[in-house]
Amino acid sequence: MERFLATTEEEKTQLGYIAEGELMHLVLSDIERAEDLDKALNKTLTLRGLISSIKEHDKIKKLLERALANPKAAEWFNGTYRLYNERAILYSEGESRRPDRVMINGNTAIVVDYKFARPVEKHKEQVQLYMKLLREIGYRNVKGYLWYVYKNEILDVLI
């Protein structure tokens, strides 16, 4: 609907990136290990009818293959962590926050938030909150990252 309402080519292109980013986010939430990509693409996009062409499927697959080949990301998707994708962290008075990916190994917690837009300070603050909440529930060693998937850039987030 939003694409239909866009009036300029720039608006249509931007809305296309947003929609594509939302699809990639869905696929990443279904991946535990890098080799799960094809299965997640089929389950998340094709079977749900969220993509309608092989061209679109192949474009998203290529972007995600490139992203998962990033050495830091490859470490996150190698199956060595206990994984919590899109799980809420509850805190004061019933409020919750939902990081994209939390990986646990012993007393170490790694939180990753996927982004498909330009970097803004709010992104860093969001991950810092996730890190603070993980420390409050007992993880001593907490690491946080912002993963700008289109640029395939991973930024460390510090508290």
Tab-separated table of N, CA and C in Angstrom:
chain	number	residue	atom	x	y	z
A	1	MET	N	0.825	-1.185	0.000
A	1	MET	CA	0.000	0.000	0.000
A	1	MET	C	0.870	1.249	0.000
A	2	GLU	N	1.907	1.288	0.868
A	2	GLU	CA	2.757	2.470	0.924
A	2	GLU	C	3.460	2.723	-0.402
A	3	ARG	N	3.894	1.624	-1.082
A	3	ARG	CA	4.541	1.801	-2.379
A	3	ARG	C	3.590	2.462	-3.362
A	4	PHE	N	2.324	2.095	-3.312
A	4	PHE	CA	1.324	2.670	-4.200
A	4	PHE	C	1.179	4.166	-3.933
A	5	LEU	N	1.278	4.570	-2.673
A	5	LEU	CA	1.089	5.969	-2.303
A	5	LEU	C	2.329	6.826	-2.533
A	6	ALA	N	3.494	6.199	-2.691
A	6	ALA	CA	4.715	6.963	-2.930
A	6	ALA	C	4.589	7.711	-4.249
A	7	THR	N	5.065	8.951	-4.258
A	7	THR	CA	4.884	9.768	-5.451
A	7	THR	C	6.162	9.935	-6.255
A	8	THR	N	7.312	9.927	-5.634
A	8	THR	CA	8.553	10.102	-6.381
A	8	THR	C	9.298	8.773	-6.457
A	9	GLU	N	10.212	8.699	-7.409
A	9	GLU	CA	11.025	7.480	-7.538
A	9	GLU	C	11.878	7.268	-6.291
A	10	GLU	N	12.360	8.352	-5.712
A	10	GLU	CA	13.170	8.238	-4.487
A	10	GLU	C	12.342	7.635	-3.350
A	11	GLU	N	11.093	8.087	-3.203
A	11	GLU	CA	10.222	7.524	-2.166
A	11	GLU	C	9.957	6.041	-2.430
A	12	LYS	N	9.722	5.684	-3.676
A	12	LYS	CA	9.469	4.289	-4.025
A	12	LYS	C	10.704	3.431	-3.738
A	13	THR	N	11.875	3.955	-4.072
A	13	THR	CA	13.115	3.222	-3.806
A	13	THR	C	13.315	3.040	-2.310
A	14	GLN	N	13.113	4.090	-1.526
A	14	GLN	CA	13.278	4.014	-0.071
A	14	GLN	C	12.302	3.013	0.530
A	15	LEU	N	11.054	3.047	0.096
A	15	LEU	CA	10.057	2.093	0.601
A	15	LEU	C	10.423	0.668	0.196
A	16	GLY	N	11.025	0.522	-0.977
A	16	GLY	CA	11.479	-0.802	-1.419
A	16	GLY	C	12.563	-1.338	-0.507
A	17	TYR	N	13.516	-0.484	-0.114
A	17	TYR	CA	14.569	-0.893	0.817
A	17	TYR	C	13.992	-1.272	2.179
A	18	ILE	N	13.022	-0.504	2.634
A	18	ILE	CA	12.395	-0.798	3.927
A	18	ILE	C	11.711	-2.159	3.881
A	19	ALA	N	10.951	-2.401	2.842
A	19	ALA	CA	10.248	-3.683	2.713
A	19	ALA	C	11.246	-4.830	2.608
A	20	GLU	N	12.289	-4.651	1.833
A	20	GLU	CA	13.312	-5.676	1.675
A	20	GLU	C	14.024	-5.935	3.009
A	21	GLY	N	14.321	-4.872	3.748
A	21	GLY	CA	14.948	-5.007	5.063
A	21	GLY	C	14.062	-5.770	6.029
A	22	GLU	N	12.772	-5.505	5.984
A	22	GLU	CA	11.835	-6.225	6.855
A	22	GLU	C	11.822	-7.715	6.516
A	23	LEU	N	11.891	-8.044	5.232
A	23	LEU	CA	11.931	-9.443	4.823
A	23	LEU	C	13.221	-10.116	5.299
A	24	MET	N	14.357	-9.423	5.126
A	24	MET	CA	15.628	-9.996	5.572
A	24	MET	C	15.642	-10.176	7.083
A	25	HIS	N	15.042	-9.242	7.794
A	25	HIS	CA	14.951	-9.346	9.249
A	25	HIS	C	14.174	-10.600	9.636
A	26	LEU	N	13.071	-10.859	8.962
A	26	LEU	CA	12.286	-12.065	9.222
A	26	LEU	C	13.103	-13.332	8.984
A	27	VAL	N	13.851	-13.347	7.895
A	27	VAL	CA	14.665	-14.522	7.578
A	27	VAL	C	15.726	-14.723	8.647
A	28	LEU	N	16.420	-13.659	9.022
A	28	LEU	CA	17.467	-13.776	10.050
A	28	LEU	C	16.901	-14.291	11.369
A	29	SER	N	15.666	-13.955	11.674
A	29	SER	CA	15.072	-14.411	12.933
A	29	SER	C	14.794	-15.912	12.918
A	30	ASP	N	14.802	-16.516	11.738
A	30	ASP	CA	14.574	-17.960	11.605
A	30	ASP	C	15.866	-18.751	11.418
A	31	ILE	N	17.005	-18.091	11.515
A	31	ILE	CA	18.283	-18.766	11.275
A	31	ILE	C	19.029	-18.963	12.595
A	32	GLU	N	19.404	-20.207	12.855
A	32	GLU	CA	20.284	-20.496	13.981
A	32	GLU	C	21.725	-20.608	13.489
A	33	ARG	N	21.904	-21.352	12.410
A	33	ARG	CA	23.222	-21.564	11.810
A	33	ARG	C	23.177	-21.052	10.372
A	34	ALA	N	24.332	-20.659	9.844
A	34	ALA	CA	24.390	-20.102	8.488
A	34	ALA	C	23.786	-21.046	7.459
A	35	GLU	N	23.968	-22.350	7.662
A	35	GLU	CA	23.434	-23.299	6.678
A	35	GLU	C	21.912	-23.396	6.706
A	36	ASP	N	21.266	-22.708	7.643
A	36	ASP	CA	19.801	-22.669	7.710
A	36	ASP	C	19.197	-21.649	6.740
A	37	LEU	N	20.029	-20.932	6.019
A	37	LEU	CA	19.540	-19.828	5.187
A	37	LEU	C	18.480	-20.270	4.175
A	38	ASP	N	18.759	-21.299	3.400
A	38	ASP	CA	17.783	-21.728	2.383
A	38	ASP	C	16.461	-22.138	3.013
A	39	LYS	N	16.540	-22.906	4.074
A	39	LYS	CA	15.328	-23.348	4.767
A	39	LYS	C	14.539	-22.146	5.294
A	40	ALA	N	15.245	-21.185	5.884
A	40	ALA	CA	14.588	-19.993	6.424
A	40	ALA	C	13.981	-19.147	5.309
A	41	LEU	N	14.692	-19.006	4.209
A	41	LEU	CA	14.137	-18.258	3.068
A	41	LEU	C	12.839	-18.893	2.589
A	42	ASN	N	12.860	-20.205	2.428
A	42	ASN	CA	11.659	-20.888	1.945
A	42	ASN	C	10.524	-20.795	2.952
A	43	LYS	N	10.822	-21.037	4.209
A	43	LYS	CA	9.780	-21.000	5.243
A	43	LYS	C	9.247	-19.582	5.429
A	44	THR	N	10.162	-18.660	5.605
A	44	THR	CA	9.781	-17.308	5.969
A	44	THR	C	9.159	-16.534	4.828
A	45	LEU	N	9.717	-16.668	3.661
A	45	LEU	CA	9.265	-15.822	2.560
A	45	LEU	C	8.373	-16.540	1.556
A	46	THR	N	8.825	-17.659	1.062
A	46	THR	CA	8.102	-18.325	-0.007
A	46	THR	C	6.805	-18.955	0.492
A	47	LEU	N	6.885	-19.766	1.540
A	47	LEU	CA	5.693	-20.453	2.023
A	47	LEU	C	4.652	-19.492	2.582
A	48	ARG	N	5.096	-18.394	3.141
A	48	ARG	CA	4.157	-17.394	3.663
A	48	ARG	C	3.654	-16.451	2.578
A	49	GLY	N	4.188	-16.586	1.381
A	49	GLY	CA	3.752	-15.744	0.274
A	49	GLY	C	4.239	-14.310	0.367
A	50	LEU	N	5.356	-14.089	1.042
A	50	LEU	CA	5.861	-12.726	1.212
A	50	LEU	C	6.720	-12.264	0.042
A	51	ILE	N	7.182	-13.199	-0.765
A	51	ILE	CA	7.859	-12.828	-2.005
A	51	ILE	C	7.179	-13.582	-3.136
A	52	SER	N	7.212	-12.979	-4.281
A	52	SER	CA	6.451	-13.568	-5.379
A	52	SER	C	7.299	-13.895	-6.598
A	53	SER	N	8.583	-13.582	-6.556
A	53	SER	CA	9.396	-13.854	-7.739
A	53	SER	C	10.721	-14.493	-7.346
A	54	ILE	N	11.242	-15.268	-8.262
A	54	ILE	CA	12.557	-15.885	-8.058
A	54	ILE	C	13.623	-14.797	-7.997
A	55	LYS	N	13.459	-13.751	-8.773
A	55	LYS	CA	14.419	-12.642	-8.781
A	55	LYS	C	14.525	-12.022	-7.379
A	56	GLU	N	13.397	-11.770	-6.752
A	56	GLU	CA	13.383	-11.186	-5.409
A	56	GLU	C	14.001	-12.160	-4.395
A	57	HIS	N	13.642	-13.433	-4.490
A	57	HIS	CA	14.201	-14.480	-3.625
A	57	HIS	C	15.719	-14.504	-3.752
A	58	ASP	N	16.213	-14.529	-4.981
A	58	ASP	CA	17.651	-14.620	-5.221
A	58	ASP	C	18.402	-13.376	-4.735
A	59	LYS	N	17.780	-12.220	-4.883
A	59	LYS	CA	18.414	-10.976	-4.418
A	59	LYS	C	18.588	-11.008	-2.900
A	60	ILE	N	17.538	-11.392	-2.175
A	60	ILE	CA	17.602	-11.455	-0.716
A	60	ILE	C	18.596	-12.527	-0.282
A	61	LYS	N	18.581	-13.655	-0.955
A	61	LYS	CA	19.526	-14.725	-0.621
A	61	LYS	C	20.963	-14.254	-0.799
A	62	LYS	N	21.246	-13.581	-1.899
A	62	LYS	CA	22.603	-13.101	-2.168
A	62	LYS	C	23.052	-12.093	-1.104
A	63	LEU	N	22.168	-11.166	-0.746
A	63	LEU	CA	22.505	-10.178	0.284
A	63	LEU	C	22.792	-10.856	1.625
A	64	LEU	N	21.978	-11.842	1.987
A	64	LEU	CA	22.171	-12.515	3.268
A	64	LEU	C	23.381	-13.443	3.258
A	65	GLU	N	23.660	-14.078	2.136
A	65	GLU	CA	24.881	-14.899	2.047
A	65	GLU	C	26.118	-14.045	2.258
A	66	ARG	N	26.121	-12.878	1.638
A	66	ARG	CA	27.253	-11.958	1.797
A	66	ARG	C	27.373	-11.504	3.253
A	67	ALA	N	26.235	-11.200	3.858
A	67	ALA	CA	26.250	-10.749	5.252
A	67	ALA	C	26.731	-11.861	6.187
A	68	LEU	N	26.250	-13.073	5.982
A	68	LEU	CA	26.628	-14.193	6.846
A	68	LEU	C	28.076	-14.608	6.650
A	69	ALA	N	28.695	-14.198	5.550
A	69	ALA	CA	30.108	-14.495	5.311
A	69	ALA	C	31.027	-13.552	6.077
A	70	ASN	N	30.482	-12.467	6.621
A	70	ASN	CA	31.280	-11.562	7.454
A	70	ASN	C	31.864	-12.396	8.590
A	71	PRO	N	33.177	-12.333	8.839
A	71	PRO	CA	33.785	-13.198	9.860
A	71	PRO	C	33.126	-13.103	11.237
A	72	LYS	N	32.752	-11.919	11.672
A	72	LYS	CA	32.102	-11.766	12.978
A	72	LYS	C	30.722	-12.423	12.960
A	73	ALA	N	29.968	-12.186	11.916
A	73	ALA	CA	28.637	-12.795	11.802
A	73	ALA	C	28.752	-14.307	11.686
A	74	ALA	N	29.742	-14.784	10.957
A	74	ALA	CA	29.928	-16.234	10.805
A	74	ALA	C	30.103	-16.889	12.172
A	75	GLU	N	30.794	-16.209	13.069
A	75	GLU	CA	30.973	-16.717	14.442
A	75	GLU	C	29.623	-16.824	15.157
A	76	TRP	N	28.750	-15.864	14.944
A	76	TRP	CA	27.435	-15.866	15.601
A	76	TRP	C	26.507	-16.938	15.058
A	77	PHE	N	26.747	-17.346	13.832
A	77	PHE	CA	25.854	-18.298	13.175
A	77	PHE	C	26.507	-19.669	12.988
A	78	ASN	N	27.425	-20.029	13.892
A	78	ASN	CA	28.108	-21.318	13.755
A	78	ASN	C	27.528	-22.411	14.653
A	79	GLY	N	26.500	-22.076	15.436
A	79	GLY	CA	25.821	-23.085	16.242
A	79	GLY	C	26.424	-23.341	17.608
A	80	THR	N	27.394	-22.530	18.035
A	80	THR	CA	28.041	-22.783	19.330
A	80	THR	C	27.360	-22.094	20.502
A	81	TYR	N	26.398	-21.248	20.240
A	81	TYR	CA	25.733	-20.510	21.308
A	81	TYR	C	24.322	-21.043	21.554
A	82	ARG	N	23.870	-20.895	22.795
A	82	ARG	CA	22.445	-21.070	23.072
A	82	ARG	C	21.794	-19.788	22.553
A	83	LEU	N	20.780	-19.935	21.765
A	83	LEU	CA	20.269	-18.815	20.988
A	83	LEU	C	18.866	-18.402	21.407
A	84	TYR	N	18.661	-17.096	21.457
A	84	TYR	CA	17.347	-16.515	21.718
A	84	TYR	C	17.092	-15.460	20.651
A	85	ASN	N	16.354	-15.830	19.623
A	85	ASN	CA	15.980	-14.900	18.550
A	85	ASN	C	14.645	-14.262	18.889
A	86	GLU	N	14.614	-12.939	18.823
A	86	GLU	CA	13.345	-12.213	18.991
A	86	GLU	C	12.618	-12.597	20.284
A	87	ARG	N	13.353	-12.719	21.377
A	87	ARG	CA	12.747	-13.061	22.666
A	87	ARG	C	12.736	-11.835	23.566
A	88	ALA	N	11.642	-11.655	24.255
A	88	ALA	CA	11.481	-10.490	25.125
A	88	ALA	C	12.305	-10.647	26.394
A	89	ILE	N	12.884	-9.550	26.839
A	89	ILE	CA	13.517	-9.450	28.149
A	89	ILE	C	12.577	-8.613	28.999
A	90	LEU	N	12.013	-9.227	30.028
A	90	LEU	CA	11.072	-8.522	30.899
A	90	LEU	C	11.832	-7.729	31.950
A	91	TYR	N	11.338	-6.551	32.268
A	91	TYR	CA	11.912	-5.758	33.342
A	91	TYR	C	10.821	-4.941	34.003
A	92	SER	N	11.128	-3.927	34.713
A	92	SER	CA	10.239	-3.228	35.634
A	92	SER	C	8.784	-3.121	35.176
A	93	GLU	N	7.912	-3.526	36.096
A	93	GLU	CA	6.468	-3.366	35.953
A	93	GLU	C	5.909	-3.846	34.618
A	94	GLY	N	6.342	-5.025	34.198
A	94	GLY	CA	5.769	-5.644	33.017
A	94	GLY	C	6.265	-5.130	31.684
A	95	GLU	N	7.187	-4.196	31.684
A	95	GLU	CA	7.732	-3.719	30.418
A	95	GLU	C	8.720	-4.743	29.890
A	96	SER	N	8.915	-4.716	28.578
A	96	SER	CA	9.869	-5.640	27.981
A	96	SER	C	10.553	-4.998	26.782
A	97	ARG	N	11.668	-5.570	26.424
A	97	ARG	CA	12.404	-5.192	25.220
A	97	ARG	C	12.722	-6.477	24.480
A	98	ARG	N	12.829	-6.377	23.167
A	98	ARG	CA	12.971	-7.575	22.355
A	98	ARG	C	14.157	-7.444	21.391
A	99	PRO	N	15.337	-7.851	21.824
A	99	PRO	CA	16.497	-7.801	20.918
A	99	PRO	C	16.344	-8.806	19.776
A	100	ASP	N	17.019	-8.527	18.679
A	100	ASP	CA	16.932	-9.405	17.519
A	100	ASP	C	17.578	-10.766	17.777
A	101	ARG	N	18.762	-10.761	18.382
A	101	ARG	CA	19.497	-12.014	18.594
A	101	ARG	C	20.324	-11.897	19.865
A	102	VAL	N	20.083	-12.823	20.790
A	102	VAL	CA	20.905	-12.927	21.992
A	102	VAL	C	21.519	-14.313	21.984
A	103	MET	N	22.837	-14.367	22.177
A	103	MET	CA	23.567	-15.627	22.185
A	103	MET	C	24.255	-15.775	23.536
A	104	ILE	N	24.121	-16.953	24.120
A	104	ILE	CA	24.645	-17.205	25.455
A	104	ILE	C	25.660	-18.339	25.398
A	105	ASN	N	26.781	-18.139	26.081
A	105	ASN	CA	27.775	-19.182	26.258
A	105	ASN	C	28.376	-18.983	27.647
A	106	GLY	N	27.960	-19.812	28.604
A	106	GLY	CA	28.418	-19.647	29.991
A	106	GLY	C	27.909	-18.343	30.562
A	107	ASN	N	28.834	-17.526	31.092
A	107	ASN	CA	28.473	-16.218	31.655
A	107	ASN	C	28.555	-15.090	30.633
A	108	THR	N	28.757	-15.449	29.388
A	108	THR	CA	28.854	-14.443	28.329
A	108	THR	C	27.542	-14.366	27.562
A	109	ALA	N	27.070	-13.149	27.379
A	109	ALA	CA	25.879	-12.889	26.566
A	109	ALA	C	26.275	-11.901	25.466
A	110	ILE	N	25.885	-12.227	24.258
A	110	ILE	CA	26.134	-11.356	23.110
A	110	ILE	C	24.775	-10.961	22.550
A	111	VAL	N	24.576	-9.671	22.393
A	111	VAL	CA	23.321	-9.179	21.825
A	111	VAL	C	23.633	-8.467	20.510
A	112	VAL	N	22.841	-8.816	19.486
A	112	VAL	CA	23.018	-8.237	18.157
A	112	VAL	C	21.678	-7.678	17.705
A	113	ASP	N	21.714	-6.466	17.200
A	113	ASP	CA	20.519	-5.872	16.629
A	113	ASP	C	20.784	-5.612	15.153
A	114	TYR	N	19.909	-6.131	14.295
A	114	TYR	CA	20.044	-5.959	12.851
A	114	TYR	C	19.437	-4.627	12.456
A	115	LYS	N	20.125	-3.938	11.576
A	115	LYS	CA	19.612	-2.671	11.067
A	115	LYS	C	19.711	-2.657	9.547
A	116	PHE	N	18.714	-2.060	8.933
A	116	PHE	CA	18.656	-1.983	7.483
A	116	PHE	C	18.471	-0.525	7.057
A	117	ALA	N	18.936	0.377	7.890
A	117	ALA	CA	18.800	1.807	7.643
A	117	ALA	C	20.144	2.474	7.933
A	118	ARG	N	20.151	3.764	7.810
A	118	ARG	CA	21.359	4.529	8.138
A	118	ARG	C	21.572	4.545	9.648
A	119	PRO	N	22.838	4.555	10.079
A	119	PRO	CA	23.110	4.606	11.518
A	119	PRO	C	22.591	5.901	12.149
A	120	VAL	N	21.972	5.731	13.311
A	120	VAL	CA	21.574	6.870	14.137
A	120	VAL	C	21.894	6.518	15.583
A	121	GLU	N	22.057	7.524	16.411
A	121	GLU	CA	22.431	7.332	17.817
A	121	GLU	C	21.424	6.451	18.561
A	122	LYS	N	20.174	6.554	18.197
A	122	LYS	CA	19.113	5.780	18.846
A	122	LYS	C	19.387	4.276	18.763
A	123	HIS	N	19.998	3.815	17.670
A	123	HIS	CA	20.322	2.395	17.523
A	123	HIS	C	21.280	1.945	18.624
A	124	LYS	N	22.309	2.747	18.855
A	124	LYS	CA	23.300	2.417	19.882
A	124	LYS	C	22.649	2.401	21.268
A	125	GLU	N	21.799	3.372	21.533
A	125	GLU	CA	21.109	3.439	22.826
A	125	GLU	C	20.222	2.211	23.044
A	126	GLN	N	19.614	1.748	21.990
A	126	GLN	CA	18.762	0.563	22.062
A	126	GLN	C	19.584	-0.662	22.490
A	127	VAL	N	20.726	-0.881	21.864
A	127	VAL	CA	21.573	-2.024	22.205
A	127	VAL	C	22.146	-1.853	23.607
A	128	GLN	N	22.493	-0.640	23.988
A	128	GLN	CA	22.995	-0.405	25.346
A	128	GLN	C	21.950	-0.792	26.393
A	129	LEU	N	20.691	-0.516	26.128
A	129	LEU	CA	19.625	-0.919	27.041
A	129	LEU	C	19.558	-2.439	27.134
A	130	TYR	N	19.615	-3.130	25.992
A	130	TYR	CA	19.606	-4.592	26.011
A	130	TYR	C	20.770	-5.125	26.854
A	131	MET	N	21.938	-4.527	26.677
A	131	MET	CA	23.128	-4.955	27.419
A	131	MET	C	22.930	-4.745	28.921
A	132	LYS	N	22.385	-3.608	29.281
A	132	LYS	CA	22.128	-3.308	30.694
A	132	LYS	C	21.162	-4.336	31.288
A	133	LEU	N	20.112	-4.658	30.551
A	133	LEU	CA	19.124	-5.625	31.041
A	133	LEU	C	19.751	-7.017	31.195
A	134	LEU	N	20.602	-7.401	30.276
A	134	LEU	CA	21.267	-8.705	30.384
A	134	LEU	C	22.197	-8.746	31.596
A	135	ARG	N	22.857	-7.643	31.881
A	135	ARG	CA	23.706	-7.585	33.090
A	135	ARG	C	22.850	-7.685	34.351
A	136	GLU	N	21.709	-7.033	34.325
A	136	GLU	CA	20.829	-7.058	35.498
A	136	GLU	C	20.282	-8.455	35.781
A	137	ILE	N	20.173	-9.294	34.758
A	137	ILE	CA	19.673	-10.648	35.015
A	137	ILE	C	20.805	-11.640	35.266
A	138	GLY	N	22.038	-11.130	35.376
A	138	GLY	CA	23.119	-11.967	35.874
A	138	GLY	C	24.262	-12.300	34.938
A	139	TYR	N	24.242	-11.840	33.719
A	139	TYR	CA	25.373	-12.114	32.829
A	139	TYR	C	26.484	-11.117	33.107
A	140	ARG	N	27.662	-11.645	33.426
A	140	ARG	CA	28.793	-10.782	33.802
A	140	ARG	C	29.480	-10.178	32.582
A	141	ASN	N	29.625	-10.968	31.546
A	141	ASN	CA	30.330	-10.520	30.350
A	141	ASN	C	29.305	-10.331	29.239
A	142	VAL	N	28.959	-9.080	28.965
A	142	VAL	CA	27.936	-8.772	27.957
A	142	VAL	C	28.578	-7.948	26.838
A	143	LYS	N	28.370	-8.400	25.635
A	143	LYS	CA	28.871	-7.694	24.454
A	143	LYS	C	27.672	-7.313	23.593
A	144	GLY	N	27.762	-6.156	22.962
A	144	GLY	CA	26.669	-5.700	22.111
A	144	GLY	C	27.170	-5.242	20.758
A	145	TYR	N	26.350	-5.494	19.749
A	145	TYR	CA	26.722	-5.138	18.386
A	145	TYR	C	25.516	-4.629	17.610
A	146	LEU	N	25.793	-3.692	16.729
A	146	LEU	CA	24.845	-3.249	15.718
A	146	LEU	C	25.338	-3.787	14.391
A	147	TRP	N	24.466	-4.451	13.670
A	147	TRP	CA	24.840	-5.024	12.386
A	147	TRP	C	24.036	-4.329	11.305
A	148	TYR	N	24.693	-3.446	10.564
A	148	TYR	CA	24.080	-2.758	9.436
A	148	TYR	C	24.235	-3.681	8.224
A	149	VAL	N	23.213	-4.441	7.968
A	149	VAL	CA	23.287	-5.572	7.055
A	149	VAL	C	23.571	-5.133	5.624
A	150	TYR	N	22.929	-4.069	5.133
A	150	TYR	CA	23.175	-3.640	3.758
A	150	TYR	C	24.637	-3.271	3.539
A	151	LYS	N	25.207	-2.566	4.497
A	151	LYS	CA	26.614	-2.176	4.395
A	151	LYS	C	27.533	-3.303	4.838
A	152	ASN	N	26.957	-4.351	5.453
A	152	ASN	CA	27.695	-5.465	6.036
A	152	ASN	C	28.752	-4.939	7.005
A	153	GLU	N	28.315	-4.005	7.822
A	153	GLU	CA	29.186	-3.369	8.805
A	153	GLU	C	28.681	-3.731	10.210
A	154	ILE	N	29.593	-4.205	11.038
A	154	ILE	CA	29.249	-4.571	12.416
A	154	ILE	C	30.001	-3.620	13.339
A	155	LEU	N	29.229	-2.932	14.189
A	155	LEU	CA	29.807	-1.972	15.119
A	155	LEU	C	29.694	-2.487	16.548
A	156	ASP	N	30.804	-2.403	17.291
A	156	ASP	CA	30.777	-2.710	18.712
A	156	ASP	C	29.998	-1.629	19.431
A	157	VAL	N	29.205	-2.048	20.412
A	157	VAL	CA	28.470	-1.103	21.245
A	157	VAL	C	29.013	-1.254	22.663
A	158	LEU	N	29.411	-0.151	23.256
A	158	LEU	CA	29.964	-0.149	24.598
A	158	LEU	C	29.030	0.583	25.543
A	159	ILE	N	29.083	0.181	26.787
A	159	ILE	CA	28.290	0.887	27.809
A	159	ILE	C	29.219	1.832	28.547
